[in-house]
XYZ file of C-alpha atoms in Angstrom:
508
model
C 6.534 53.099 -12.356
C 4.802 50.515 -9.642
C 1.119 49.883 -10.341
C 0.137 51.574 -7.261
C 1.659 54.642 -8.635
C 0.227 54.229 -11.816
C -3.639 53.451 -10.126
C -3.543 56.900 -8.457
C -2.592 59.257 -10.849
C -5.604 57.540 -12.735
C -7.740 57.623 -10.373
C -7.476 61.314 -9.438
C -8.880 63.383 -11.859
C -7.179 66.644 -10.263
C -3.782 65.354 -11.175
C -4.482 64.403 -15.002
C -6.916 65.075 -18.089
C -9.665 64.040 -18.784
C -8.674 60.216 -20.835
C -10.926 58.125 -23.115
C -12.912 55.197 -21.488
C -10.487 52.739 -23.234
C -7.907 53.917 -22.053
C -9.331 52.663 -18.157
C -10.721 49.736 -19.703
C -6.999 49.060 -20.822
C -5.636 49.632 -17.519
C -8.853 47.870 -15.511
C -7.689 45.164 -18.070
C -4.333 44.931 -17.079
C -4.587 45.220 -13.487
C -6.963 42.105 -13.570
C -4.480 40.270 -15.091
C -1.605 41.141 -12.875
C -3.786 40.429 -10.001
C -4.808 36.861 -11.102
C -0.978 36.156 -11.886
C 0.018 36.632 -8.312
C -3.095 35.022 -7.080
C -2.603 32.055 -8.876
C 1.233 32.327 -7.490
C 0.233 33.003 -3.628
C -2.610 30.204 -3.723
C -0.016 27.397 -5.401
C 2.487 28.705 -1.868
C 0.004 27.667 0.407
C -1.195 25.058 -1.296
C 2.117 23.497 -1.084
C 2.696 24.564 2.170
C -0.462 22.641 3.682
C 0.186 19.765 1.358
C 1.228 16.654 3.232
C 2.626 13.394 2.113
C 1.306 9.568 2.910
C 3.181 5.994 1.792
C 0.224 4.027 -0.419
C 1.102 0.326 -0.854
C 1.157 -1.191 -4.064
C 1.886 -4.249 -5.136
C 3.347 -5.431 -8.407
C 2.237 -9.148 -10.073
C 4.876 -12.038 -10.575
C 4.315 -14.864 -13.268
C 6.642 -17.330 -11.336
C 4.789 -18.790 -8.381
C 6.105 -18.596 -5.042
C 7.006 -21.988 -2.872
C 5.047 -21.138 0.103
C 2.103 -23.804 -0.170
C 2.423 -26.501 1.689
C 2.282 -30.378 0.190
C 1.502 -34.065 1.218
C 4.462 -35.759 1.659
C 4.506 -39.305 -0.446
C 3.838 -41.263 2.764
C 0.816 -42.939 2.259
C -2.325 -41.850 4.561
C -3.048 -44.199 7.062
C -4.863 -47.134 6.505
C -6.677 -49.944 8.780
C -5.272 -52.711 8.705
C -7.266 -55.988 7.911
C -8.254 -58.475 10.446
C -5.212 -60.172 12.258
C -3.112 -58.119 10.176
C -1.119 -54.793 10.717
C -0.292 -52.249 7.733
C 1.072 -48.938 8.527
C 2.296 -47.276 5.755
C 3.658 -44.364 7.621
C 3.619 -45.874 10.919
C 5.430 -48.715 10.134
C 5.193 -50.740 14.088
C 2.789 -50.060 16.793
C 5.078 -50.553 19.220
C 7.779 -48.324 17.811
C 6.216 -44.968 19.248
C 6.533 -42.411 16.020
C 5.337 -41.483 12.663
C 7.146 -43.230 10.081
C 10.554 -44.963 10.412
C 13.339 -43.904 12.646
C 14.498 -40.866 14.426
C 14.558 -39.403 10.655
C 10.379 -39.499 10.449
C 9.767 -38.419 13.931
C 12.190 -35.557 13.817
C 9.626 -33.313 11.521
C 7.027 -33.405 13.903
C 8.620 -33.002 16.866
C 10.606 -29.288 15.564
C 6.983 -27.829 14.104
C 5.566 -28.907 17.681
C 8.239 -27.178 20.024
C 8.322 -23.998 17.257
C 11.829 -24.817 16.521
C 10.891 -25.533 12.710
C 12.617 -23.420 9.621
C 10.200 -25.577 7.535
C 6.930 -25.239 8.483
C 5.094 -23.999 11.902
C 1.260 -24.099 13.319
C -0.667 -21.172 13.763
C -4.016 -20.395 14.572
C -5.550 -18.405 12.457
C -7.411 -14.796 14.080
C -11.323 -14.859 13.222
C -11.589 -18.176 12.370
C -13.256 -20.760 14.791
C -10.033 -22.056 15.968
C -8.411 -23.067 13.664
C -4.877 -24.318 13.355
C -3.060 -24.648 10.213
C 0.283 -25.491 8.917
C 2.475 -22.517 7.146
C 5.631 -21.602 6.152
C 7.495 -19.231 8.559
C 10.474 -18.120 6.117
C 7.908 -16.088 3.767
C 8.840 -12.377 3.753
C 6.956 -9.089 4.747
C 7.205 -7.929 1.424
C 5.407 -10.068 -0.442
C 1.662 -11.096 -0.991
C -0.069 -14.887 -2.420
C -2.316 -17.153 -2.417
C -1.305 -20.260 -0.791
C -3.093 -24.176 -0.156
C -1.937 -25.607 3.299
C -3.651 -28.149 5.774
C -5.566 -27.126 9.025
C -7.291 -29.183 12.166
C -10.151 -28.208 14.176
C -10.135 -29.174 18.128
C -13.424 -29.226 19.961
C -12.931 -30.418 23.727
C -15.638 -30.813 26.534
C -14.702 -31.238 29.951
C -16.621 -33.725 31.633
C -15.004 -33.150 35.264
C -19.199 -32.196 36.319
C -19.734 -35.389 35.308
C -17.620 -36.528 38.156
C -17.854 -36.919 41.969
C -14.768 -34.624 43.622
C -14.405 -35.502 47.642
C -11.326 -33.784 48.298
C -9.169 -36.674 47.585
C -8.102 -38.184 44.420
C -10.914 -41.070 44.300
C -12.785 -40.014 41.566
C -16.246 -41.821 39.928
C -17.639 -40.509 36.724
C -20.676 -40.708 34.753
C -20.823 -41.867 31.023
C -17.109 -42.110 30.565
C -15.354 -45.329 28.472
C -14.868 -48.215 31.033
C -11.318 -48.856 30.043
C -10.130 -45.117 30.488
C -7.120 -45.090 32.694
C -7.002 -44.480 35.313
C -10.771 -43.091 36.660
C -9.656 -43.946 39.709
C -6.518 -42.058 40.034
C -5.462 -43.320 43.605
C -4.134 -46.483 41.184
C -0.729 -44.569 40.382
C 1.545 -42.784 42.046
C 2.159 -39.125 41.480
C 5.333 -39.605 43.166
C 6.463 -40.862 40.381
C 5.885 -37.445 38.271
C 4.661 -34.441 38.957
C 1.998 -34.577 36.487
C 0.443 -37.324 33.956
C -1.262 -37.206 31.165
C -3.381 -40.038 29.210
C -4.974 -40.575 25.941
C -7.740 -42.705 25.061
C -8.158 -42.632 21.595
C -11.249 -44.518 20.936
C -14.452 -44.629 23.015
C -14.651 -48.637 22.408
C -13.642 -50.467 25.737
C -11.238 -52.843 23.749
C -9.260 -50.064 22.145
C -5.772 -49.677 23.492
C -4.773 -46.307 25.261
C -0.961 -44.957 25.867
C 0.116 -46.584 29.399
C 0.330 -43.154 31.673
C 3.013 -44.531 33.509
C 5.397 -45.406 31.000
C 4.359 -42.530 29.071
C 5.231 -39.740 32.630
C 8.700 -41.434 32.076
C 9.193 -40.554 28.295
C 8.699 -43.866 26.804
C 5.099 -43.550 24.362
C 3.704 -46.562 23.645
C 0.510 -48.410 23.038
C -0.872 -50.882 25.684
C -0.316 -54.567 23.323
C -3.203 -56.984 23.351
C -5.513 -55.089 21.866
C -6.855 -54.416 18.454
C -6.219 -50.738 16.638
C -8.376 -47.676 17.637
C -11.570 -47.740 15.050
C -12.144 -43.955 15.950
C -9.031 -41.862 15.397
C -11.023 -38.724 16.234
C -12.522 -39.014 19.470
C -9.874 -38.842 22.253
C -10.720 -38.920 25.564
C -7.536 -36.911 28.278
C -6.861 -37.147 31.723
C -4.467 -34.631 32.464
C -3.347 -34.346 36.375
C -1.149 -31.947 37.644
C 0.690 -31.825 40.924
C 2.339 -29.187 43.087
C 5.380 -29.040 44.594
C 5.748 -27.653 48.173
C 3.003 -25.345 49.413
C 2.293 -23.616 46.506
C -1.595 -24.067 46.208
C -3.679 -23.800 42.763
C -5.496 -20.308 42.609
C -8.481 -22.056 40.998
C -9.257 -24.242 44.730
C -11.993 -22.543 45.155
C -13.723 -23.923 42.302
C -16.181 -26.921 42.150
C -16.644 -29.754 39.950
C -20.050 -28.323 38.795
C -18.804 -25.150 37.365
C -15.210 -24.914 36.379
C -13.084 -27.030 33.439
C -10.586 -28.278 36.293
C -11.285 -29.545 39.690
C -8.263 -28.165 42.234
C -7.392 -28.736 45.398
C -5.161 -26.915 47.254
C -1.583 -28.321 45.204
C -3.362 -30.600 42.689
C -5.441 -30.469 39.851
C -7.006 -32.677 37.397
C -9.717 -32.578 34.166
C -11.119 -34.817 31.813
C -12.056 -33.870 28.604
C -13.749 -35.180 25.037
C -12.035 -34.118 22.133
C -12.627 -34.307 18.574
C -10.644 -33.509 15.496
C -11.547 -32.674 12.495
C -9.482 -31.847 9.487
C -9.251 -29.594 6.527
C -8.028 -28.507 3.018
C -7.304 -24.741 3.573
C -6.635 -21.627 1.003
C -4.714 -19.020 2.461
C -3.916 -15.900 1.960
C -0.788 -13.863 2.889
C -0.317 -10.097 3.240
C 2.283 -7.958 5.135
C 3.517 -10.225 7.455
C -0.371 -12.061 8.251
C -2.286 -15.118 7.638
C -6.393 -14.976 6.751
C -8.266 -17.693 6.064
C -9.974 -17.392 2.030
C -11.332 -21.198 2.185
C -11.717 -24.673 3.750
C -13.132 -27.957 2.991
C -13.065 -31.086 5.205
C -10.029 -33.331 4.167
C -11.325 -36.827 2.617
C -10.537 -39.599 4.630
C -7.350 -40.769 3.090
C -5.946 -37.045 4.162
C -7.828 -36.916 7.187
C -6.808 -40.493 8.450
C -3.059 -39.822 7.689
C -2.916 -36.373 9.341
C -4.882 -37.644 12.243
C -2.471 -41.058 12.717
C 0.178 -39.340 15.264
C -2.537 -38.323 17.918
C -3.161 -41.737 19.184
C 0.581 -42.142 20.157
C 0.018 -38.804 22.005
C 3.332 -37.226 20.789
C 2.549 -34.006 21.535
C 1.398 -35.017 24.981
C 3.994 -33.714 27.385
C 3.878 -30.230 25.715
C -0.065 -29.779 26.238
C 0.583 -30.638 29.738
C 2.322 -28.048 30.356
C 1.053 -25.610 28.082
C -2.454 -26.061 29.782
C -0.839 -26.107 33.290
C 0.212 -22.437 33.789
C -3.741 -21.730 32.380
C -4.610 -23.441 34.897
C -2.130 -22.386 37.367
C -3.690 -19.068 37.233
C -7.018 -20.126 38.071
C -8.505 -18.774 34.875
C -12.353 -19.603 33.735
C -13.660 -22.256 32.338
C -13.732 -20.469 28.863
C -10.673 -19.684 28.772
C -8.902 -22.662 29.949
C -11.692 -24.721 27.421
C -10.342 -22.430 24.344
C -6.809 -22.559 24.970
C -7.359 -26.588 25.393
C -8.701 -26.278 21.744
C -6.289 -24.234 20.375
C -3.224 -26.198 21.514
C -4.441 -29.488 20.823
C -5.356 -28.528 17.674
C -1.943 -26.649 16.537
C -0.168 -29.740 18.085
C -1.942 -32.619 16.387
C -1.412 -30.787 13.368
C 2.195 -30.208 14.049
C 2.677 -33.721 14.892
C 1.785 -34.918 11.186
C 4.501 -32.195 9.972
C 6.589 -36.223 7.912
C 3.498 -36.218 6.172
C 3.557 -32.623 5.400
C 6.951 -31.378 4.693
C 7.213 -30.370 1.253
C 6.894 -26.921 -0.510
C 4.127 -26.475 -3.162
C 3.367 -23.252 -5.870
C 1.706 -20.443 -4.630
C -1.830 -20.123 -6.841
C -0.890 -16.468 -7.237
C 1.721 -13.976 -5.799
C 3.171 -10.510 -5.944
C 5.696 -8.208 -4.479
C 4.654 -5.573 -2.297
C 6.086 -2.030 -2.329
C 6.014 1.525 -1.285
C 5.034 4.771 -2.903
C 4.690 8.623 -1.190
C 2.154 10.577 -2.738
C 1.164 14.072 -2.232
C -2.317 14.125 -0.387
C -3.798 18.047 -1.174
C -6.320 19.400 1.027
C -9.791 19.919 -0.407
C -9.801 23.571 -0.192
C -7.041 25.323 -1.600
C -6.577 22.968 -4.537
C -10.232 23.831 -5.508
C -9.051 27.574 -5.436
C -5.902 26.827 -7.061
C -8.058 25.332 -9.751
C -10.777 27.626 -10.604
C -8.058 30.593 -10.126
C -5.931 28.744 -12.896
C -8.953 28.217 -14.980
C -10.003 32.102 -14.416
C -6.607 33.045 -14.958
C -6.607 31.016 -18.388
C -10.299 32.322 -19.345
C -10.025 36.133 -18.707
C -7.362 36.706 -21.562
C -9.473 34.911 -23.850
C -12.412 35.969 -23.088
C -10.609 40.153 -23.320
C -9.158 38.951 -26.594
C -12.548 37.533 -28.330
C -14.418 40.976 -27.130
C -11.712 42.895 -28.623
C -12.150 41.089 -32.001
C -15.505 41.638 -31.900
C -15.703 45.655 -31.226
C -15.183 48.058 -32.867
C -11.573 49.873 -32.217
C -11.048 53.541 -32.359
C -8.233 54.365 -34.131
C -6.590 57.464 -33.766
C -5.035 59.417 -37.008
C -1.775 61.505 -37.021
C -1.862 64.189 -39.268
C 1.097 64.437 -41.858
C 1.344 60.184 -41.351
C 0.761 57.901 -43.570
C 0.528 55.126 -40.618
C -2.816 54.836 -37.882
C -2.758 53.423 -34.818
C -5.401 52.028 -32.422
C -6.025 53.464 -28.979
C -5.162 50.709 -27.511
C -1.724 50.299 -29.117
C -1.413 54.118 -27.939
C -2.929 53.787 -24.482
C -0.166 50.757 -24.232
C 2.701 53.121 -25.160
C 1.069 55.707 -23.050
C 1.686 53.001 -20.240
C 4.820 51.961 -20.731
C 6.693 55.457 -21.495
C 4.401 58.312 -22.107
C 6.933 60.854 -21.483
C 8.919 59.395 -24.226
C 5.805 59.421 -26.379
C 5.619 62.870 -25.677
C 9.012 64.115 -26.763
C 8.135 62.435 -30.441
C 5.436 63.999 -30.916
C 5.932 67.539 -29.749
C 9.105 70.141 -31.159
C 10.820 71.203 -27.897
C 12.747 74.348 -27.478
C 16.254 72.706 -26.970
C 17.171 69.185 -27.313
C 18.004 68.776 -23.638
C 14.039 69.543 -22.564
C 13.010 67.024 -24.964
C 15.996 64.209 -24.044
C 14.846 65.157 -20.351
C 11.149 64.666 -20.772
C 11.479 61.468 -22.121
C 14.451 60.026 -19.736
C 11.702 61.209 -17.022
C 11.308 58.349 -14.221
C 8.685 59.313 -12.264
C 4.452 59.879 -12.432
C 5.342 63.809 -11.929
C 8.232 63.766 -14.514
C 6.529 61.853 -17.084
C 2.878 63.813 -17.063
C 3.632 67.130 -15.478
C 6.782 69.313 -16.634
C 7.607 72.536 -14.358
C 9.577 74.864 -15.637
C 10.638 77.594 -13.447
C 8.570 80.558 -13.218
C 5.834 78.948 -15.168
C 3.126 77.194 -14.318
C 2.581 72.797 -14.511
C 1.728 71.507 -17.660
C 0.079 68.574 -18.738
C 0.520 65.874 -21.310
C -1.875 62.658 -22.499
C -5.025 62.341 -23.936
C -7.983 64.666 -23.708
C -11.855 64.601 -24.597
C -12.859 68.464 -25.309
C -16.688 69.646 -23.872
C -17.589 69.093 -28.030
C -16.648 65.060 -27.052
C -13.492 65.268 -29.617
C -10.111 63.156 -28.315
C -7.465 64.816 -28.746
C -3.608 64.437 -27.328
C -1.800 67.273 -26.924
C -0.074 69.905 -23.789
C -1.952 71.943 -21.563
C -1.539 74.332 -18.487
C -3.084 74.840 -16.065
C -4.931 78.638 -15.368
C -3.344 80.058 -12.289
C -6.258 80.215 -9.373
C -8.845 78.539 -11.701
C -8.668 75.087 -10.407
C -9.377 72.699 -13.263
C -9.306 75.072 -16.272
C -6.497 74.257 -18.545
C -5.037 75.925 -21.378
C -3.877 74.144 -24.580
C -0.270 74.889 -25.437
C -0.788 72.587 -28.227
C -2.743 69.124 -29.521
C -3.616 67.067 -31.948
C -7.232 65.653 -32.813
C -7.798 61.920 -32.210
C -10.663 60.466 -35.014
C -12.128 57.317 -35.401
């Protein structure tokens, strides 16, 4: 019998007896439960149905450190030499043109500056002031540490407003070093090369400088006769670039006052003030990226050794050119200025890469993976909550007031067993008609066997037999407020008035 069924013969009082209140509260208590139970069922379907899924990333420790720092090599830093004397510990000959000894200690350098490096490669760092610092490019995606590396700082000024610009290439400026080659750049030939770059590395009128002409052939070397640089760290450039054909500069338009560059229509030069500085740097390295956690200014032993390959002006050529298609483009004087930081700075560093070609430990490290997780919107898995707790509550909460209260029990006469109401208004639920057919004599055996094989709300409460009229079977409170089960009919044409064919009294 479906609970529907069951709800309407109760709740139509033409179709049954009057029934004791417990037996509704019984039946209210029921239906309660069967509706939380399929609440509780329908909420968990949608809540699983709007429930979506998102990748956290977690990462799990590792006691052995990682080789991704990077080390000083066991060159010694660079030290000057006494008067009359020469000692370069790394660079070994001024003349010789490279850092360290032979092809084998210029080699380093020279991969980390063209990016061809499986060891180590310069970077500059996002959010960070510029600066450049030395890393290793085999680490993996899927790991995370802590790493101590070595970065440089470039800080350039152009000085071409300093200088007078006719539109040819005789050029005076103000408050420049006297021995700077050339200020007068109608002294060389730019027939020679397209474009030429020079390097002052001190601002001291004795120190040497890298001859521009030998150097625009691919030969680096100092200009003899002169003592060593006393200022590693202040560099004065002269870059010059020249056109070929009748390609012009975009940037001709601009003036010596206001722009980095001074162009004319195919040539272009600038002169800039650089200084580097050096650092000790902490990094530290998650999916895939670089950020800076600390830096300190190298001492001067560091600083002096890292700093040692930018007077040859190794990384010369590539700036060049770098900074020529900026400039090329006729970009502003900010931007060309930056990128002139940037680069110098990435390639200085990268030119020190003998001194700085060994692995150190990571300070700490761990693995990085992947979990999916459920993400459950707000709503529904409140509901489902509170409907689970309700749904855990209620049957308590029936089962303490039923301890509490009193029970009417209901007492059969000729038995020596009771039972409660509510064990009988269970029975009465689950197979009344059967109940019936034990309690009552029936004429034959086949009315009674039929009455309680009965599978419907007519069959079970209401027997018709032909000719007669419907009877009625369940529990009844009399007008005198005595329960009693029992059989009645119904009084033809009197609407509600039954007659008792036979029942028994119900007491406490």
């Amino acid at each position: 019998m479906s609970l529907f069924e069951t709800g309407s013969y109760l709740a139509s009082s033409s179709r049954r007896p009057a029934v004791p209140s417990l037996f509704v509260r019984v039946f209210a208590v029921g239906v309660a439960t069967h509706i939380l139970a399929y609440t509780a069922s329908a909420i968990d379907l949608w809540l699983h149905a709007v429930t979506s899924t998102v990748v956290q990333p977690t990462s799990v420790p590792v006691n052995e450190p990682f080789q991704f720092s990077v080390a000083q090599n066991t060159c010694l830093p660079y030290v000057p030499p006494a008067a009359g004397a020469f000692a370069w510990p790394c660079l070994l000959a001024i003349t010789r043109g490279s850092w360290g000894y032979g092809i084998g200690a210029l080699t380093p350098g020279m991969q980390v500056m063209s990016n061809n490096s499986g060891v180590l490669q310069t970077i500059t760092l996002a959010d960070a002031d510029d600066l450049a610092v030395l890393v290793d490019p085999s680490a993996p995606t899927n790991v995370s540490f802590t790493a101590t590396t070595f970065g440089a700082r470039a800080r350039c000024d152009s000085v071409n407003p300093r200088c007078t610009s006719p539109e040819t290439f005789n050029v005076t400026c103000k408050d420049v070093p006297a021995r700077f080659p050339p200020l007068n750049v109608t002294d060389f030939d730019l027939s020679d090369s397209l474009s030429k770059m020079s390097v002052l590395s001190s601002a001291c009128d004795t120190c040497p400088y890298v001859n521009e002409s030998e150097y625009s052939n691919g030969a680096v070397t100092y200009k003899t006769g002169a003592p060593p640089p006393q200022n590693n760290y202040s560099l004065w450039l002269e870059l010059i670039w020249r056109n070929q054909g009748s390609e012009s500069f975009d940037g001709a338009s601009k003036t010596a006052a206001d722009a980095a560059y001074t162009a004319f229509s195919s040539e272009a030069y600038m002169f800039a003030n650089c200084t580097l500085l050096f650092y000790n740097v902490t990094l530290e390295y998650a999916n895939g990226a670089y950020t800076r956690a600390a830096e300190v200014l190298a001492d001067a032993g560091l600083a002096d050794g890292l700093v040692g390959p930018t007077r040859l002006g190794l990384y010369g050529s590539r700036l060049l050119d770098n900074l020529e298609g900026i400039v090329f483009g006729g970009n502003s004087t900010a931007h060309v200025m930056a990128y002139l930081n940037q680069d110098l700075a990435r390639l200085a560093l990268g030119s020190a890469a003998y001194v700085t070609n060994l692995k150190g430990p990571t300070l700490a490290q761990s693995v990085l993976s992947r979990r999916i997780l459920g993400r459950y919107p707000a709503w529904p898995a409140v509901l489902y909550v509170v409907v689970l707790w309700a749904n855990a509550v209620f049957p308590l909460t029936v089962s303490l007031v039923a301890m509490l209260t009193r029970t009417r029990r209901i007492v059969v006469a000729g038995e020596r067993q009771s039972v409660t109401a509510l064990e009988l208004a269970k029975m009465r639920l689950t197979r009344p008609a059967a109940l019936a057919a034990e309690l009552f004599k029936w004429k034959t055996d086949e009315d009674g066997a039929k009455a309680s094989a009965s599978g419907t709300v007519r069959g079970m409460f209401d027997e018709q037999r032909q000719g007669e009229d419907r009877v009625r079977i369940g529990l009844h409170e009399r007008t005198d407020g005595q329960t009693v089960f029992g059989v009645w009919s119904r009084r033809r044409g009197h609407g509600r008035l039954m007659d008792s064919l036979g029942e028994k009294e119900c007491s406490d």
